[in-house]
Coordinates of C-alpha atoms and ligand atoms in Angstrom, one line a residue:
M225 CA 164.4 -136.3 -125.1
T226 CA 162.8 -139.5 -126.3
A227 CA 164.4 -142.9 -127.1
S228 CA 162.8 -146.0 -128.5
L229 CA 164.0 -149.2 -127.0
T230 CA 164.6 -152.0 -129.6
G231 CA 161.7 -154.4 -130.0
L232 CA 159.3 -152.4 -127.9
G233 CA 157.4 -150.2 -130.3
P234 CA 156.3 -147.4 -128.0
I235 CA 158.4 -144.2 -127.7
L236 CA 159.5 -143.8 -124.1
E237 CA 160.1 -140.6 -122.3
T238 CA 163.6 -140.7 -120.7
P239 CA 164.6 -138.2 -118.0
P240 CA 165.6 -134.8 -119.3
T241 CA 169.0 -135.0 -117.9
W242 CA 170.1 -138.1 -119.9
P243 CA 173.2 -137.2 -121.9
E244 CA 172.7 -137.4 -125.6
G245 CA 175.4 -140.1 -126.1
L246 CA 174.5 -142.0 -122.9
T247 CA 170.8 -142.8 -123.3
P248 CA 169.5 -146.0 -121.6
E249 CA 169.5 -147.9 -124.9
V250 CA 173.2 -147.0 -125.6
L251 CA 174.1 -148.0 -122.0
A252 CA 172.2 -151.2 -122.2
A253 CA 174.4 -152.3 -125.2
I254 CA 177.7 -151.7 -123.2
E255 CA 179.0 -155.1 -122.0
L256 CA 181.7 -153.9 -119.6
P257 CA 181.6 -155.4 -116.1
T258 CA 179.8 -153.2 -113.6
P259 CA 179.9 -150.9 -111.7
F260 CA 181.3 -148.2 -113.9
L261 CA 180.8 -144.5 -114.6
A262 CA 180.2 -143.7 -118.2
G263 CA 181.1 -140.1 -119.2
D264 CA 180.8 -137.9 -122.2
L265 CA 183.7 -135.6 -122.7
R266 CA 182.0 -133.7 -125.5
M267 CA 179.3 -132.8 -123.1
V268 CA 181.9 -131.6 -120.6
A269 CA 183.4 -129.3 -123.3
D270 CA 179.9 -128.0 -124.1
R271 CA 179.3 -127.1 -120.5
F272 CA 182.4 -125.0 -120.4
Q273 CA 181.4 -123.3 -123.6
R274 CA 177.9 -122.6 -122.5
F275 CA 179.2 -121.2 -119.1
A276 CA 181.6 -118.9 -121.0
R277 CA 178.7 -117.6 -123.1
A278 CA 176.4 -117.1 -120.2
L279 CA 179.1 -115.3 -118.1
P280 CA 181.3 -113.6 -120.7
R281 CA 183.3 -111.6 -118.1
V282 CA 183.9 -114.5 -115.8
R283 CA 186.7 -117.0 -116.2
A284 CA 186.0 -120.5 -115.0
H285 CA 188.5 -122.1 -112.6
Y286 CA 187.2 -125.7 -112.4
A287 CA 187.0 -127.1 -108.9
V288 CA 189.2 -130.2 -109.1
K289 CA 187.6 -132.0 -106.1
C290 CA 184.3 -132.4 -108.0
N291 CA 185.7 -134.9 -110.5
S292 CA 189.4 -135.2 -110.9
A293 CA 189.5 -137.8 -113.8
P294 CA 192.5 -136.8 -116.0
E295 CA 190.3 -136.8 -119.1
I296 CA 188.1 -134.2 -117.5
L297 CA 191.0 -132.1 -116.3
R298 CA 192.4 -132.2 -119.9
T299 CA 189.1 -131.2 -121.4
A300 CA 188.7 -128.3 -119.0
S301 CA 192.2 -127.1 -119.8
A302 CA 191.6 -127.4 -123.5
Q303 CA 188.5 -125.2 -123.1
G304 CA 190.7 -122.5 -121.6
A305 CA 189.7 -123.0 -118.0
G306 CA 191.9 -122.4 -115.0
F307 CA 191.6 -124.6 -111.9
E308 CA 190.9 -124.4 -108.1
V309 CA 192.5 -126.9 -105.7
A310 CA 192.3 -127.7 -102.0
S311 CA 195.6 -129.6 -101.5
I312 CA 199.0 -130.3 -103.0
G313 CA 197.7 -133.6 -104.1
E314 CA 195.2 -131.9 -106.4
L315 CA 197.9 -129.6 -107.7
R316 CA 200.0 -132.6 -108.6
M317 CA 197.1 -134.2 -110.6
L318 CA 196.9 -131.0 -112.6
Q319 CA 200.7 -130.9 -113.2
A320 CA 200.5 -134.5 -114.4
V321 CA 198.2 -133.3 -117.2
G322 CA 200.3 -130.3 -118.1
V323 CA 198.5 -127.5 -116.2
D324 CA 200.7 -124.5 -115.2
P325 CA 200.4 -124.0 -111.4
A326 CA 200.4 -120.2 -112.0
D327 CA 196.9 -120.7 -113.5
V328 CA 195.6 -122.5 -110.4
L329 CA 193.9 -120.9 -107.3
Y330 CA 194.4 -122.5 -103.9
S331 CA 191.0 -121.8 -102.3
N332 CA 191.0 -124.0 -99.2
T333 CA 191.2 -121.4 -96.4
V334 CA 192.9 -123.6 -93.8
K335 CA 195.8 -125.4 -95.4
P336 CA 198.7 -127.6 -94.3
A337 CA 201.8 -125.3 -94.2
A338 CA 203.8 -127.9 -96.1
H339 CA 201.2 -127.9 -98.9
I340 CA 201.4 -124.1 -99.2
A341 CA 205.2 -124.2 -99.4
Q342 CA 205.2 -127.0 -102.0
A343 CA 202.5 -125.3 -104.1
A344 CA 204.4 -122.0 -104.0
E345 CA 207.6 -123.8 -105.0
A346 CA 205.7 -125.2 -108.0
G347 CA 204.7 -121.7 -109.1
L348 CA 201.2 -121.3 -107.6
W349 CA 201.0 -117.8 -106.2
R350 CA 197.4 -117.1 -105.1
F351 CA 196.1 -118.4 -101.8
A352 CA 192.7 -118.0 -100.0
A353 CA 192.5 -117.2 -96.3
D354 CA 189.8 -116.2 -93.9
S355 CA 191.8 -115.6 -90.7
E356 CA 194.8 -113.9 -89.2
G357 CA 196.3 -117.3 -88.4
E358 CA 196.2 -118.4 -92.1
L359 CA 197.7 -115.1 -93.3
H360 CA 200.6 -115.5 -90.9
K361 CA 201.1 -119.1 -92.1
I362 CA 201.1 -118.0 -95.7
A363 CA 203.5 -115.1 -95.0
R364 CA 205.8 -117.5 -93.2
V365 CA 206.0 -120.3 -95.8
A366 CA 205.2 -118.5 -99.0
P367 CA 206.3 -114.9 -98.5
G368 CA 205.0 -112.3 -101.0
S369 CA 202.1 -114.4 -102.2
A370 CA 198.8 -112.9 -103.3
V371 CA 196.0 -113.6 -101.0
Y372 CA 192.2 -113.4 -101.4
I373 CA 189.8 -113.4 -98.4
R374 CA 186.8 -115.7 -98.3
I375 CA 183.8 -114.0 -96.9
R376 CA 180.8 -115.6 -95.3
V377 CA 177.6 -115.3 -97.4
D378 CA 174.0 -116.4 -97.2
D379 CA 174.1 -120.0 -98.4
S380 CA 170.5 -120.9 -97.3
G381 CA 169.4 -121.4 -100.9
S382 CA 171.9 -124.3 -101.4
V383 CA 171.7 -128.0 -100.7
F384 CA 175.2 -128.1 -99.2
P385 CA 175.9 -124.9 -97.1
L386 CA 179.6 -124.1 -96.6
S387 CA 179.5 -120.8 -94.7
R388 CA 179.7 -122.3 -91.2
K389 CA 183.0 -124.0 -91.9
F390 CA 184.5 -121.2 -94.0
G391 CA 184.5 -117.5 -94.4
A392 CA 185.3 -114.3 -92.5
E393 CA 182.5 -111.9 -91.5
A394 CA 182.3 -109.1 -94.1
H395 CA 183.4 -106.5 -91.5
H396 CA 186.5 -108.5 -90.7
A397 CA 187.6 -108.9 -94.4
R398 CA 188.8 -105.4 -94.6
A399 CA 191.1 -105.8 -91.5
L400 CA 192.4 -109.1 -93.0
L401 CA 193.4 -107.5 -96.2
Q402 CA 195.1 -104.6 -94.3
E403 CA 196.9 -107.2 -92.3
A404 CA 198.0 -109.1 -95.4
K405 CA 199.6 -105.9 -96.7
R406 CA 201.4 -105.4 -93.4
L407 CA 202.7 -109.0 -93.6
G408 CA 204.2 -108.3 -97.0
L409 CA 201.6 -110.3 -98.9
Q410 CA 199.7 -108.9 -101.9
P411 CA 196.1 -108.0 -100.9
Y412 CA 194.7 -109.5 -104.1
G413 CA 191.0 -110.2 -103.9
L414 CA 187.8 -111.5 -102.3
T415 CA 185.9 -114.8 -102.7
F416 CA 182.8 -116.5 -101.4
H417 CA 180.8 -119.7 -102.0
V418 CA 177.0 -119.5 -102.0
G419 CA 176.9 -123.3 -101.1
S420 CA 176.8 -126.2 -103.5
Q421 CA 173.8 -126.8 -105.7
C422 CA 172.4 -123.3 -105.1
A423 CA 169.0 -122.8 -106.7
A424 CA 168.6 -119.2 -105.5
T425 CA 170.0 -116.7 -108.1
S426 CA 169.6 -113.9 -105.5
A427 CA 172.4 -115.5 -103.5
W428 CA 175.0 -114.4 -106.0
R429 CA 173.6 -110.9 -106.1
Q430 CA 173.7 -110.5 -102.4
A431 CA 177.2 -111.9 -102.2
I432 CA 178.4 -109.5 -104.9
A433 CA 176.8 -106.7 -103.0
S434 CA 178.7 -107.6 -99.9
A435 CA 182.0 -107.9 -101.8
G436 CA 181.2 -104.4 -103.4
R437 CA 180.8 -102.8 -100.0
I438 CA 184.2 -104.3 -98.8
M439 CA 185.9 -103.1 -102.0
R440 CA 184.5 -99.6 -101.4
N441 CA 185.8 -99.5 -97.8
L442 CA 189.2 -100.8 -98.9
Q443 CA 189.6 -97.9 -101.4
Q444 CA 189.8 -95.7 -98.3
D445 CA 192.8 -97.7 -97.2
G446 CA 194.4 -97.3 -100.6
I447 CA 193.8 -101.0 -101.5
R448 CA 192.4 -101.8 -104.9
L449 CA 191.6 -105.4 -105.5
E450 CA 192.6 -107.3 -108.7
M451 CA 190.3 -110.3 -108.4
L452 CA 186.8 -111.0 -107.5
D453 CA 186.1 -114.8 -107.2
L454 CA 182.5 -115.8 -107.4
G455 CA 183.2 -119.4 -106.1
G456 CA 181.1 -122.4 -107.0
G457 CA 177.5 -123.5 -106.3
F458 CA 176.2 -123.4 -109.9
P459 CA 173.5 -126.1 -109.9
A460 CA 173.1 -129.2 -112.0
R461 CA 169.8 -131.0 -112.9
Y462 CA 168.9 -134.0 -110.9
G463 CA 165.2 -134.8 -110.3
D464 CA 164.0 -131.2 -109.9
A465 CA 164.2 -128.1 -112.1
V466 CA 167.0 -125.6 -111.3
P467 CA 167.7 -122.1 -112.8
S468 CA 169.7 -122.3 -116.0
I469 CA 173.2 -121.0 -116.3
E470 CA 171.9 -118.2 -118.6
Q471 CA 169.5 -117.1 -115.8
I472 CA 172.2 -117.1 -113.2
G473 CA 174.5 -115.4 -115.7
D474 CA 172.0 -112.5 -116.2
V475 CA 171.8 -112.0 -112.5
I476 CA 175.5 -112.0 -112.0
E477 CA 176.4 -109.8 -115.0
S478 CA 173.9 -107.1 -113.8
A479 CA 175.1 -107.4 -110.2
L480 CA 178.7 -106.9 -111.4
D481 CA 177.6 -103.8 -113.3
E482 CA 175.5 -102.3 -110.5
L483 CA 177.1 -103.2 -107.2
L484 CA 180.9 -102.8 -107.5
P485 CA 182.7 -99.5 -107.1
Y486 CA 185.1 -100.5 -109.9
E487 CA 185.6 -103.6 -112.0
P488 CA 188.5 -105.8 -110.9
L489 CA 190.9 -106.9 -113.6
L490 CA 190.0 -110.4 -113.1
I491 CA 186.6 -111.9 -112.3
V492 CA 186.6 -115.7 -111.9
A493 CA 184.3 -118.4 -110.6
E494 CA 185.0 -121.9 -109.4
P495 CA 182.3 -124.1 -110.9
G496 CA 182.5 -127.8 -110.1
R497 CA 179.2 -129.7 -110.1
H498 CA 177.6 -127.6 -112.9
M499 CA 180.3 -128.6 -115.3
V500 CA 180.3 -132.3 -114.8
A501 CA 177.3 -133.7 -112.9
E502 CA 175.1 -134.2 -115.9
T503 CA 177.8 -135.6 -118.2
A504 CA 178.1 -139.1 -116.6
V505 CA 175.9 -142.0 -115.7
M506 CA 176.6 -144.7 -113.1
V507 CA 175.9 -148.2 -114.4
A508 CA 175.3 -150.8 -111.7
S509 CA 174.0 -154.3 -111.6
V510 CA 171.3 -155.8 -109.3
L511 CA 173.1 -158.4 -107.0
G512 CA 169.8 -159.5 -105.5
R513 CA 166.2 -158.5 -105.0
E514 CA 164.7 -159.3 -101.6
E515 CA 161.5 -158.5 -99.7
R516 CA 162.2 -157.2 -96.1
A517 CA 159.2 -156.5 -93.9
G518 CA 157.0 -155.9 -96.8
E519 CA 159.4 -153.6 -98.6
E520 CA 161.1 -154.4 -101.9
W521 CA 164.8 -154.1 -101.7
L522 CA 167.3 -154.0 -104.6
Y523 CA 171.0 -154.7 -103.7
L524 CA 173.3 -153.1 -106.2
D525 CA 177.1 -153.5 -106.8
V526 CA 177.5 -149.7 -106.1
G527 CA 176.5 -148.0 -102.9
A528 CA 177.0 -144.8 -100.9
Y529 CA 180.6 -145.7 -100.0
N530 CA 182.0 -146.8 -103.3
G531 CA 180.5 -144.0 -105.5
L532 CA 177.3 -142.4 -104.4
M533 CA 178.1 -140.7 -101.1
E534 CA 175.8 -137.7 -101.9
T535 CA 172.7 -139.9 -101.8
Q536 CA 173.4 -140.2 -98.1
Q537 CA 174.1 -136.6 -97.5
T538 CA 170.8 -135.5 -99.3
V539 CA 168.3 -138.1 -98.2
G540 CA 165.0 -137.0 -99.5
Q541 CA 166.3 -133.7 -100.9
W542 CA 166.9 -134.7 -104.4
R543 CA 166.5 -137.7 -106.7
F544 CA 169.0 -139.0 -109.2
P545 CA 167.2 -139.9 -112.5
L546 CA 167.0 -143.7 -112.6
W547 CA 166.4 -146.1 -115.5
S548 CA 167.1 -149.8 -116.0
S549 CA 168.3 -152.2 -118.7
R550 CA 165.0 -154.1 -118.7
A551 CA 163.3 -154.3 -122.1
D552 CA 160.0 -153.9 -120.4
H553 CA 161.0 -150.7 -118.6
G554 CA 158.3 -148.1 -119.3
V555 CA 155.8 -150.8 -120.3
V556 CA 155.2 -152.8 -117.1
E557 CA 154.1 -151.4 -113.8
Q558 CA 156.7 -149.6 -111.6
V559 CA 156.9 -150.2 -107.9
P560 CA 158.8 -148.4 -105.1
Y561 CA 162.1 -150.0 -104.1
T562 CA 164.6 -149.3 -101.4
V563 CA 167.9 -149.3 -103.4
T564 CA 171.0 -150.2 -101.3
G565 CA 174.7 -151.0 -101.9
P566 CA 176.8 -154.1 -101.7
S567 CA 178.4 -153.7 -98.3
C568 CA 177.4 -155.2 -94.9
D569 CA 176.6 -151.7 -93.6
S570 CA 173.0 -150.6 -93.9
S571 CA 174.0 -146.9 -94.3
D572 CA 175.2 -147.5 -97.8
T573 CA 171.5 -147.3 -98.9
M574 CA 171.0 -144.8 -101.7
F575 CA 167.3 -144.4 -102.5
Y576 CA 164.0 -144.9 -100.8
G577 CA 160.8 -145.4 -102.7
A578 CA 162.6 -145.3 -106.1
P579 CA 160.2 -146.3 -108.8
L580 CA 161.5 -149.1 -111.1
P581 CA 159.8 -152.0 -113.0
V582 CA 158.0 -154.6 -110.9
T583 CA 160.0 -157.2 -112.9
M584 CA 163.5 -156.1 -111.7
S585 CA 165.7 -159.1 -110.9
E586 CA 169.3 -160.2 -110.4
G587 CA 171.6 -159.3 -113.3
D588 CA 169.5 -156.3 -114.5
R589 CA 171.4 -153.1 -114.8
V590 CA 170.4 -149.8 -113.1
F591 CA 171.4 -146.5 -114.7
I592 CA 171.9 -143.6 -112.4
A593 CA 172.1 -140.3 -114.2
S594 CA 173.7 -137.0 -113.2
A595 CA 176.4 -139.0 -111.5
G596 CA 179.5 -137.1 -112.8
A597 CA 180.0 -134.9 -109.7
Y598 CA 181.2 -135.8 -106.2
T599 CA 180.9 -139.6 -106.9
L600 CA 184.3 -141.2 -107.7
S601 CA 186.2 -138.4 -105.9
Y602 CA 184.4 -139.5 -102.7
A603 CA 184.5 -143.3 -103.2
S604 CA 186.3 -145.7 -100.9
S605 CA 186.9 -149.5 -101.1
F606 CA 184.9 -150.1 -97.9
N607 CA 184.2 -153.7 -97.3
G608 CA 186.4 -154.7 -100.2
F609 CA 184.1 -153.2 -102.9
P610 CA 186.4 -150.9 -105.0
P611 CA 185.2 -147.7 -106.6
P612 CA 183.7 -148.1 -110.1
A613 CA 185.9 -147.8 -113.2
T614 CA 185.4 -144.8 -115.4
Y615 CA 184.9 -144.9 -119.2
F616 CA 184.4 -142.1 -121.6
I617 CA 182.4 -142.6 -124.8
E618 CA 183.6 -141.4 -128.1
R619 CA 181.2 -139.6 -130.4
Ligands
LIG287 C1 183.9 -127.4 -103.7 C2 184.3 -126.0 -104.0 C3 183.9 -125.5 -105.2 C4 183.0 -126.1 -106.2 O1 181.7 -126.1 -105.7 P1 180.5 -126.6 -106.7 O2 179.3 -126.4 -105.8 O3 180.7 -128.0 -107.1 O4 180.4 -125.7 -107.8 C5 184.4 -124.2 -105.5 N1 185.3 -123.6 -104.7 C6 185.6 -124.1 -103.5 C7 186.5 -123.3 -102.6 C8 185.2 -125.3 -103.1 O5 185.5 -125.9 -102.0

């Protein structure tokens, strides 16, 4: 996409991930106090529609933890999505926007017993587990519930692996579903998560193959599963290219055709990041520019603690697209900056060697694209700097 900045003449190349309604020139004209996250709900709706076209057999259950703004939850719901939660708190957020708990999956595999009981009381009936202990807990506080077992899969193609913390070994999953039946629970399905921001399409095929083998073994026990849950991990665009949802959809659709002994009634996925990351831009101001031991530092009013936690978790692994409000951006020379946050802790630093105009100074704004996922949901008020406000543009 190209955008021409007023008064400059030359057409400038903006990063490909810039949302249509949130280009740097649009953002530069917004006079709200910073920091804030500017989101585009129409783009969120488009993501859900495109996902549904790419994976026609798969129903999206949006992962609430990724971005739980009520506007996003309402938009997902209006697109026909179900939801995935990790706690009673997330279920309550959904109830507040009118979502039926029966349409929600509780996919955290180690849950507080009180949350299970309250969720079941509200009408949620499907719970994930990956151990005997959790099955016994569910049978005790929510008898008769449907359970789906999370299996451990290869997540080495992702930026955030999850299979060390969660997931039963494939050979154990069969025993867990038999045990569920003995406990009076409904042996309902299987799930996995290939790791967040997964760029290897083969990860889904391998995981589906593993689920298919378990389903085949379970047939010998007289257990036929109703649900296969493909989890999350669908990538978003940051600095580097990732496979498109259509490419991932092709791999998944053919794996479902080829690798399962039968097609479960319900095939779902739990996308989070893919649905929202590219739909919002963080807008921050430069509090000060300083030279420290020969390095140029920019101090912003947003940092790792109050909105951009993932910059800390992925140091050097990916780059958020950056732009600034400066009229000479793209015209003057760019120099590498260390971009840090407002707190008195040095670990709120977000970017190293980030190219921005040599002219950057106090009061200029910095636009951080692809900031719609895992930003505000992580943010704290550390050191008295509250999380950014959220605004959604109308178009
Ligand atoms: C976080 C999470 C998701 C969403 O993951 P993304 O990588 O954002 O798509 C889905 N399911 C479960 C169980 C999760 O914990």
